[in-house]
Structures are given as structure tokens and as C-alpha cells.
CSV table of C-alpha atoms in Angstrom, one decimal:
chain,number,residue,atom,x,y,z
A,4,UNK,CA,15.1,-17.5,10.1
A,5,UNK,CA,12.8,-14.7,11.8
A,6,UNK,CA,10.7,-12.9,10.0
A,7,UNK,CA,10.6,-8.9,10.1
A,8,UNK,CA,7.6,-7.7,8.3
A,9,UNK,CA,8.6,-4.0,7.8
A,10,UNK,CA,5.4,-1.3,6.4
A,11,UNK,CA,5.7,0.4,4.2
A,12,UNK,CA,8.1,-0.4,2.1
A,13,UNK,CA,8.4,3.0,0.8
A,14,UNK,CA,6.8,6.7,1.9
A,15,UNK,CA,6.9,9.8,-0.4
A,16,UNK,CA,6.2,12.9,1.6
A,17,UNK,CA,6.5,16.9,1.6
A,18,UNK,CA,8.7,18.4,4.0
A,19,UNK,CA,7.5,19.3,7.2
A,20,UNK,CA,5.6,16.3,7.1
A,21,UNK,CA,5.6,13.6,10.2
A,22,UNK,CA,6.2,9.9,9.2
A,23,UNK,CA,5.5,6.7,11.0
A,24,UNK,CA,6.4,3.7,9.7
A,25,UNK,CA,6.4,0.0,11.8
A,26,UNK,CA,7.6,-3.8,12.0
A,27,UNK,CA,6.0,-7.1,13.3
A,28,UNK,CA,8.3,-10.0,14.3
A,29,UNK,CA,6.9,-13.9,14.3
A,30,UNK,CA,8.2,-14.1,17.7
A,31,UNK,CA,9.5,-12.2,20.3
A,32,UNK,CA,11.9,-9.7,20.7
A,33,UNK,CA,14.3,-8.3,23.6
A,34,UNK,CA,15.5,-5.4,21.6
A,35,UNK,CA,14.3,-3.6,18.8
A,36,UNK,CA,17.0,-1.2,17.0
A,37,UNK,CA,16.4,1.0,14.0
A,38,UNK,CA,19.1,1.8,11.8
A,39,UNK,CA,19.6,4.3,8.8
A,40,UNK,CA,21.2,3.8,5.7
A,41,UNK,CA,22.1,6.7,3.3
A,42,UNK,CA,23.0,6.4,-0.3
A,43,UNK,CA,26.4,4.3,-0.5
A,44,UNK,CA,26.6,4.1,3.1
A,45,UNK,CA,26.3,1.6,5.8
A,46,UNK,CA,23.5,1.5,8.3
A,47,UNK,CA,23.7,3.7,11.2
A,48,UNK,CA,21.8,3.1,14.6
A,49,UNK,CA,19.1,5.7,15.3
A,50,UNK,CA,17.5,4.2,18.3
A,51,UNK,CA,17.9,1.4,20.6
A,52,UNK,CA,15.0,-0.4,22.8
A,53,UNK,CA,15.3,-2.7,25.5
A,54,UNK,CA,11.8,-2.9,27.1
A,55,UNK,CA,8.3,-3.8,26.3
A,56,UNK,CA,6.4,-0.8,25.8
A,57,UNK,CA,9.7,2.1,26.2
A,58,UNK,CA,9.1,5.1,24.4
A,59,UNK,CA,12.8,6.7,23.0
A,60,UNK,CA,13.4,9.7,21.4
A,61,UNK,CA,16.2,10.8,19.5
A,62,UNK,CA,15.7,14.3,18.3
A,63,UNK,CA,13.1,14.2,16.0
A,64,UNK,CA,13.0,10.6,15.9
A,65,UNK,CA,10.9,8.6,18.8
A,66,UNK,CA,10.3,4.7,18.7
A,67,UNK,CA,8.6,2.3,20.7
A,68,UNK,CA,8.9,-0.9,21.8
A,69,UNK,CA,5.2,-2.6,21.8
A,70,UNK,CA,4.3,-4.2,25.0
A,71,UNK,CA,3.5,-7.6,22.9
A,72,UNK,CA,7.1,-7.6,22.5
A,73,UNK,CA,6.5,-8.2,18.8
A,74,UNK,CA,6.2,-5.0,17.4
A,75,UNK,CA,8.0,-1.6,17.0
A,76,UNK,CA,7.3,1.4,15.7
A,77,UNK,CA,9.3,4.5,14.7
A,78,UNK,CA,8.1,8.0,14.0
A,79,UNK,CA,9.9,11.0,12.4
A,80,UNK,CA,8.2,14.1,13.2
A,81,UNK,CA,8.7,17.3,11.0
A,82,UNK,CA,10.8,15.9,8.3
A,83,UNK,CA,13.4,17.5,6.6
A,84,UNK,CA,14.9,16.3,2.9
A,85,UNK,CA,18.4,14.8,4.8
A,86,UNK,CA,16.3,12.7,6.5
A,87,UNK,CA,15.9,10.6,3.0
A,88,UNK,CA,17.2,7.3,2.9
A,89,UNK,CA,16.2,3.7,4.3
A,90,UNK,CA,14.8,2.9,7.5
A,91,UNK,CA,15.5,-0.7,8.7
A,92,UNK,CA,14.5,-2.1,12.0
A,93,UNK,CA,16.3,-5.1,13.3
A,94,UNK,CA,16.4,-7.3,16.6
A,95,UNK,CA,17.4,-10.6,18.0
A,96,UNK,CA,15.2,-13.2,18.6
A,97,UNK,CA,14.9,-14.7,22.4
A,98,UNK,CA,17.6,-17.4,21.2
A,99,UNK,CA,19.7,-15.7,18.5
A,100,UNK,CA,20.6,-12.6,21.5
A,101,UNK,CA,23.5,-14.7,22.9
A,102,UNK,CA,25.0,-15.2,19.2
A,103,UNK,CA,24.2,-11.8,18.0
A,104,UNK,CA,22.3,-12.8,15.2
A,105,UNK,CA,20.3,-9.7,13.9
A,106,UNK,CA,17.5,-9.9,12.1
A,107,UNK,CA,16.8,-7.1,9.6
A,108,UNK,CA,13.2,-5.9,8.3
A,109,UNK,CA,13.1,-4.8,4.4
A,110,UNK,CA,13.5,-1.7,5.1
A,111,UNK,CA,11.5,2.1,4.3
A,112,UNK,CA,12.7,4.0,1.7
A,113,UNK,CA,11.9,7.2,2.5
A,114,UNK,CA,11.7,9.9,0.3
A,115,UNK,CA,11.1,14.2,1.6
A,116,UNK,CA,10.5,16.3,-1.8
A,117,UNK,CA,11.1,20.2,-0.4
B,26,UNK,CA,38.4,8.4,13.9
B,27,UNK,CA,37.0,6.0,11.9
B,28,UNK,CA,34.8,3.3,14.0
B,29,UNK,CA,34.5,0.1,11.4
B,30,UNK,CA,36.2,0.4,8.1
B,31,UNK,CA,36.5,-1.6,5.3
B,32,UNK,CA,38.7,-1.9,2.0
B,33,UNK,CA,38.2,-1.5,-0.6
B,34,UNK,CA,34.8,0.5,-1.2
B,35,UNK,CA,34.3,-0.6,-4.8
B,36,UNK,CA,35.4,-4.0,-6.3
B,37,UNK,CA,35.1,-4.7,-10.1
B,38,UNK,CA,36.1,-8.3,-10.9
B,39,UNK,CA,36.0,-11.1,-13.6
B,40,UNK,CA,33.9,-14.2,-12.6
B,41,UNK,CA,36.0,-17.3,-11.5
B,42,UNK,CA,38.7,-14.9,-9.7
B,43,UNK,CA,39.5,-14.4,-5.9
B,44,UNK,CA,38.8,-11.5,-4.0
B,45,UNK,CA,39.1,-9.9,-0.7
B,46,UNK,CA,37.9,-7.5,1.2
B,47,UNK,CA,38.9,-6.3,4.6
B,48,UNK,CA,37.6,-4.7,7.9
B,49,UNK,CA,38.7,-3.4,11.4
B,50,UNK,CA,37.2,-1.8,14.0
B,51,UNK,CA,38.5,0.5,16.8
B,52,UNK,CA,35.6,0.3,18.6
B,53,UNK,CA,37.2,-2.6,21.7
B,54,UNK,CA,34.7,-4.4,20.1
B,55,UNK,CA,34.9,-8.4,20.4
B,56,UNK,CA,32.7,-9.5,17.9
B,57,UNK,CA,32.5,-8.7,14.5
B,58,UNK,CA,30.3,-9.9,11.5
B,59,UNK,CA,30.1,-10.1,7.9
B,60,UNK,CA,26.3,-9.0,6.2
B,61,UNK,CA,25.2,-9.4,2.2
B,62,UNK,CA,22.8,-7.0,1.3
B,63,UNK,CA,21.2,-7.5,-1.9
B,64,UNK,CA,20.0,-5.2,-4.8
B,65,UNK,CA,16.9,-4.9,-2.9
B,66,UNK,CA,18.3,-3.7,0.0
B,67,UNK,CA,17.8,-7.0,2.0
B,68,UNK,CA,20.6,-7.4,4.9
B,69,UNK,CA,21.5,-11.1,5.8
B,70,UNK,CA,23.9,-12.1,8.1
B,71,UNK,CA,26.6,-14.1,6.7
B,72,UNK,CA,29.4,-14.9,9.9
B,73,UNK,CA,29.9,-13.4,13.1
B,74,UNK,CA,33.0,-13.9,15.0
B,75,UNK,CA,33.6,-13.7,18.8
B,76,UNK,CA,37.4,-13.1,19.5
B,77,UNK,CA,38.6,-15.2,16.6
B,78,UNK,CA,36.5,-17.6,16.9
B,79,UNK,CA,33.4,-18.2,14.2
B,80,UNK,CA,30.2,-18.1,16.3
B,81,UNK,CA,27.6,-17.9,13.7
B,82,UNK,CA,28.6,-19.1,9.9
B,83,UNK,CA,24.7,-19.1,7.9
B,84,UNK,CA,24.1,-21.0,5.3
B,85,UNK,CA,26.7,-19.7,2.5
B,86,UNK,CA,28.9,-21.3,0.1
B,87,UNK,CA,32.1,-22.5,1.0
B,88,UNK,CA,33.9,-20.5,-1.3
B,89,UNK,CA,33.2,-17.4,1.3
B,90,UNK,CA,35.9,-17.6,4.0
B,91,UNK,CA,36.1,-15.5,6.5
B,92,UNK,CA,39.2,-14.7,8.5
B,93,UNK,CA,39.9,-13.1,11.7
B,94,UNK,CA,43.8,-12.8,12.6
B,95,UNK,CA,43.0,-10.5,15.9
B,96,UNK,CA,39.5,-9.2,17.5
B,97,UNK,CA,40.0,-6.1,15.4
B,98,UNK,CA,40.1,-7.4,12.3
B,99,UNK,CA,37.8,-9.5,10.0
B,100,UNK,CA,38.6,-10.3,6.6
B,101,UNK,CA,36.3,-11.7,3.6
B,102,UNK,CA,37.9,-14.3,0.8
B,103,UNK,CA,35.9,-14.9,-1.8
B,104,UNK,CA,37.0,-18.1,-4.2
B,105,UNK,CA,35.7,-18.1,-7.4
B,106,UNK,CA,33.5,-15.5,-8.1
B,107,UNK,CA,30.1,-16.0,-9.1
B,108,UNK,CA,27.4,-13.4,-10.9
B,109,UNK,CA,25.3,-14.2,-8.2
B,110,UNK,CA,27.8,-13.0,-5.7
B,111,UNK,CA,27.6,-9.3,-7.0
B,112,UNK,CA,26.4,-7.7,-3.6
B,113,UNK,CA,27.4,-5.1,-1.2
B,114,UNK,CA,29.1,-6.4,2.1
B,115,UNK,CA,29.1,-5.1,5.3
B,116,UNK,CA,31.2,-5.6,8.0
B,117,UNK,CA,29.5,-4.9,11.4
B,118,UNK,CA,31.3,-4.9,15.4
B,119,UNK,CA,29.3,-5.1,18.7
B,120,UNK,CA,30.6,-6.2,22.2
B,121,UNK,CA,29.9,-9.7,23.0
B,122,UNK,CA,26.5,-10.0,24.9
B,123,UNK,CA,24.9,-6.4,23.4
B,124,UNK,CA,22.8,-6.1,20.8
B,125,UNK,CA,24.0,-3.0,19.3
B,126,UNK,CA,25.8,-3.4,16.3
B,127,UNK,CA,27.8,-0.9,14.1
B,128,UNK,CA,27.9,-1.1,10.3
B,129,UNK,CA,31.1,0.2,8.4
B,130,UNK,CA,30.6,2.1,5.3
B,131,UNK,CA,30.5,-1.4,2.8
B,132,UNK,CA,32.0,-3.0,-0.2
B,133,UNK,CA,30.4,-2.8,-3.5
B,134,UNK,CA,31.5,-6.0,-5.5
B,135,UNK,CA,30.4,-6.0,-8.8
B,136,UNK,CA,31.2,-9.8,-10.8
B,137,UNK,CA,31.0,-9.4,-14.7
């Protein structure tokens, strides 16, 4: 299956703080989604991109999608201690979109002491 | 107004029994899927299915069947239970041809 190297694999900040975190796919992409999962929760979609190098912002939350198709990158800017929890981008490869397959990176646990 | 649901939440069992857990959506979504996400928080897909019909089925035992009576509903049967099996399964929807997926909350199995 694809490979999803997410980085890093887990971020300690203060509040207030910004955070970037990214992923790199082994191939290309058509669509890049990042998701949030809380504590005991399922993942939640954050962000949605459909187009080499589209910037999206979501509140505090922008990502891109990098013009090589094979990276994204997602950025939390002032951070806040609800925004704790694990960061997971995800995206179909140029044969699985048809299927629906998703592939997931490891995730970021992120962690906001106050 | 719940989107994707699933029952139950938590599921304690013996190994060697049979389990199952269930979903629905009431999104009008089409497709639904089943994920495993490990104790390290690693999300696989297991089975996807596209109006009743199995699209994607991974590489998982034969003891997992999945079973989807209308396009709302998914269900997970597990035969006998492994330790190994102890996971937390989610059960995801999306409209055929999008990307966009939506998780429900997941099912904690625990196999002692």
C-alpha cells in the first residue's frame, strides 16, 4: 500500500504557540485531507484539498496542497489547549480515488500545556 | 442528528467468541467502510462497500465479515476472536466518487 510519512510524530507546545506539522506520499496524490481525532473519538475532517499548490484555511487551521502533488502541509496558528489531540492526513492515491481507498499518515499527537 | 454511528462503543469479550458491531449513516451516503486502528493509532482500511456491494475487502482474515443489508447500514461479524484482534474499529461513509470521508465515533474491542 501507499506510504504516508507524517512529521512529527508528536509536538509539545505552550499555548499561543503556532504549529506546523507535514506529510510526504511515495506517489501522487489528487486530494490531501486532514482529519482530527480527539480522545475516544473518531476522526473528524479539518480540511479538504483538491489542487496542486491550494492554500485552505479553516479558522485557525490553513493547509496546503504542494505543487509536487506529493506533499501537504497543515499549520495551526495561535494554539489553544482544545486543540490537543492527533492530527492525521490522509489521501487517495491516483488509482485507489475510484475505490475510495484512503490512505492514512501516523498521525501528530499534539499536545498545548496552558 | 447523529451522522455515522456505531454500537456498541465498548466491547469486552472472551477469545474464541463472536462479536458484532454495527453502523449507519444518515448522511445519503453510498459507500461506507470499515477501518482498524491499532494501539498506535495506525488507521487501515479494512472493507468498503458501494451500495451493498463489497468494493474494497484488504487483506484480513476471513473470520471478519462484513455485512451491508441497505446503503445505510454496515455491520462487522467477527468469528472467533483473537488477542490480536483487540483494536478500535471505525466505521466511515462518503458518496461514491468523493474523497471525503466521515468517521463515526468507534468501537473499542478489547479480547481477553
Amino acid at each position: 500500500g501507499q506510504q504516508l510519512n507524517q512529521s512529527p510524530q508528536s509536538m509539545f507546545i505552550q499555548e499561543g504557540e503556532d504549529v506546523s506539522m507535514n506529510c510526504t506520499s511515495s506517489s501522487i496524490f489528487n486530494t490531501w485531507l486532514w482529519y482530527k481525532q480527539d480522545p475516544g473519538e473518531g476522526p473528524v475532517l479539518l480540511i479538504a484539498l483538491y489542487k496542486a499548490g491550494e492554500l485552505t484555511s479553516n479558522g485557525r487551521l490553513t493547509a496546503q496542497f504542494g505543487i509536487t502533488r506529493k506533499d501537504s502541509f497543515l499549520n495551526i496558528s495561535a494554539s489553544i489547549p482544545s486543540d490537543v489531540g492527533i492530527y492525521f492526513c490522509a489521501g487517495p492515491d491516483d488509482r485507489g480515488s475510484t475505490l475510495g481507498r484512503l490512505y492514512f499518515g501516523r498521525g501528530t499527537q499534539l499536545t498545548v500545556w496552558p | 442528528d447523529t451522522a455515522v454511528s456505531q454500537t456498541p462503543k465498548y466491547l469486552v469479550t472472551q477469545m474464541g467468541n463472536d462479536k458484532s458491531i454495527k453502523c449507519e449513516q444518515n448522511l445519503g451516503h453510498d459507500t461506507m467502510y470499515w477501518y482498524k486502528q491499532d494501539s498506535k493509532k495506525f488507521l487501515k482500511i479494512m472493507f468498503s462497500y458501494n451500495n451493498k456491494e463489497l468494493i474494497i475487502n484488504e487483506t484480513v482474515p476471513n473470520r471478519f465479515s462484513p455485512k451491508s443489508p441497505d446503503k445505510a447500514h454496515l455491520n462487522l461479524h467477527i468469528n472467533s476472536l483473537e488477542l490480536g484482534d483487540s483494536a478500535v474499529y471505525f466505521c466511515a461513509s462518503s458518496l461514491a466518487g468523493t474523497d471525503t470521508q466521515y468517521f463515526g465515533p468507534g468501537t473499542r474491542l478489547t479480547v481477553l
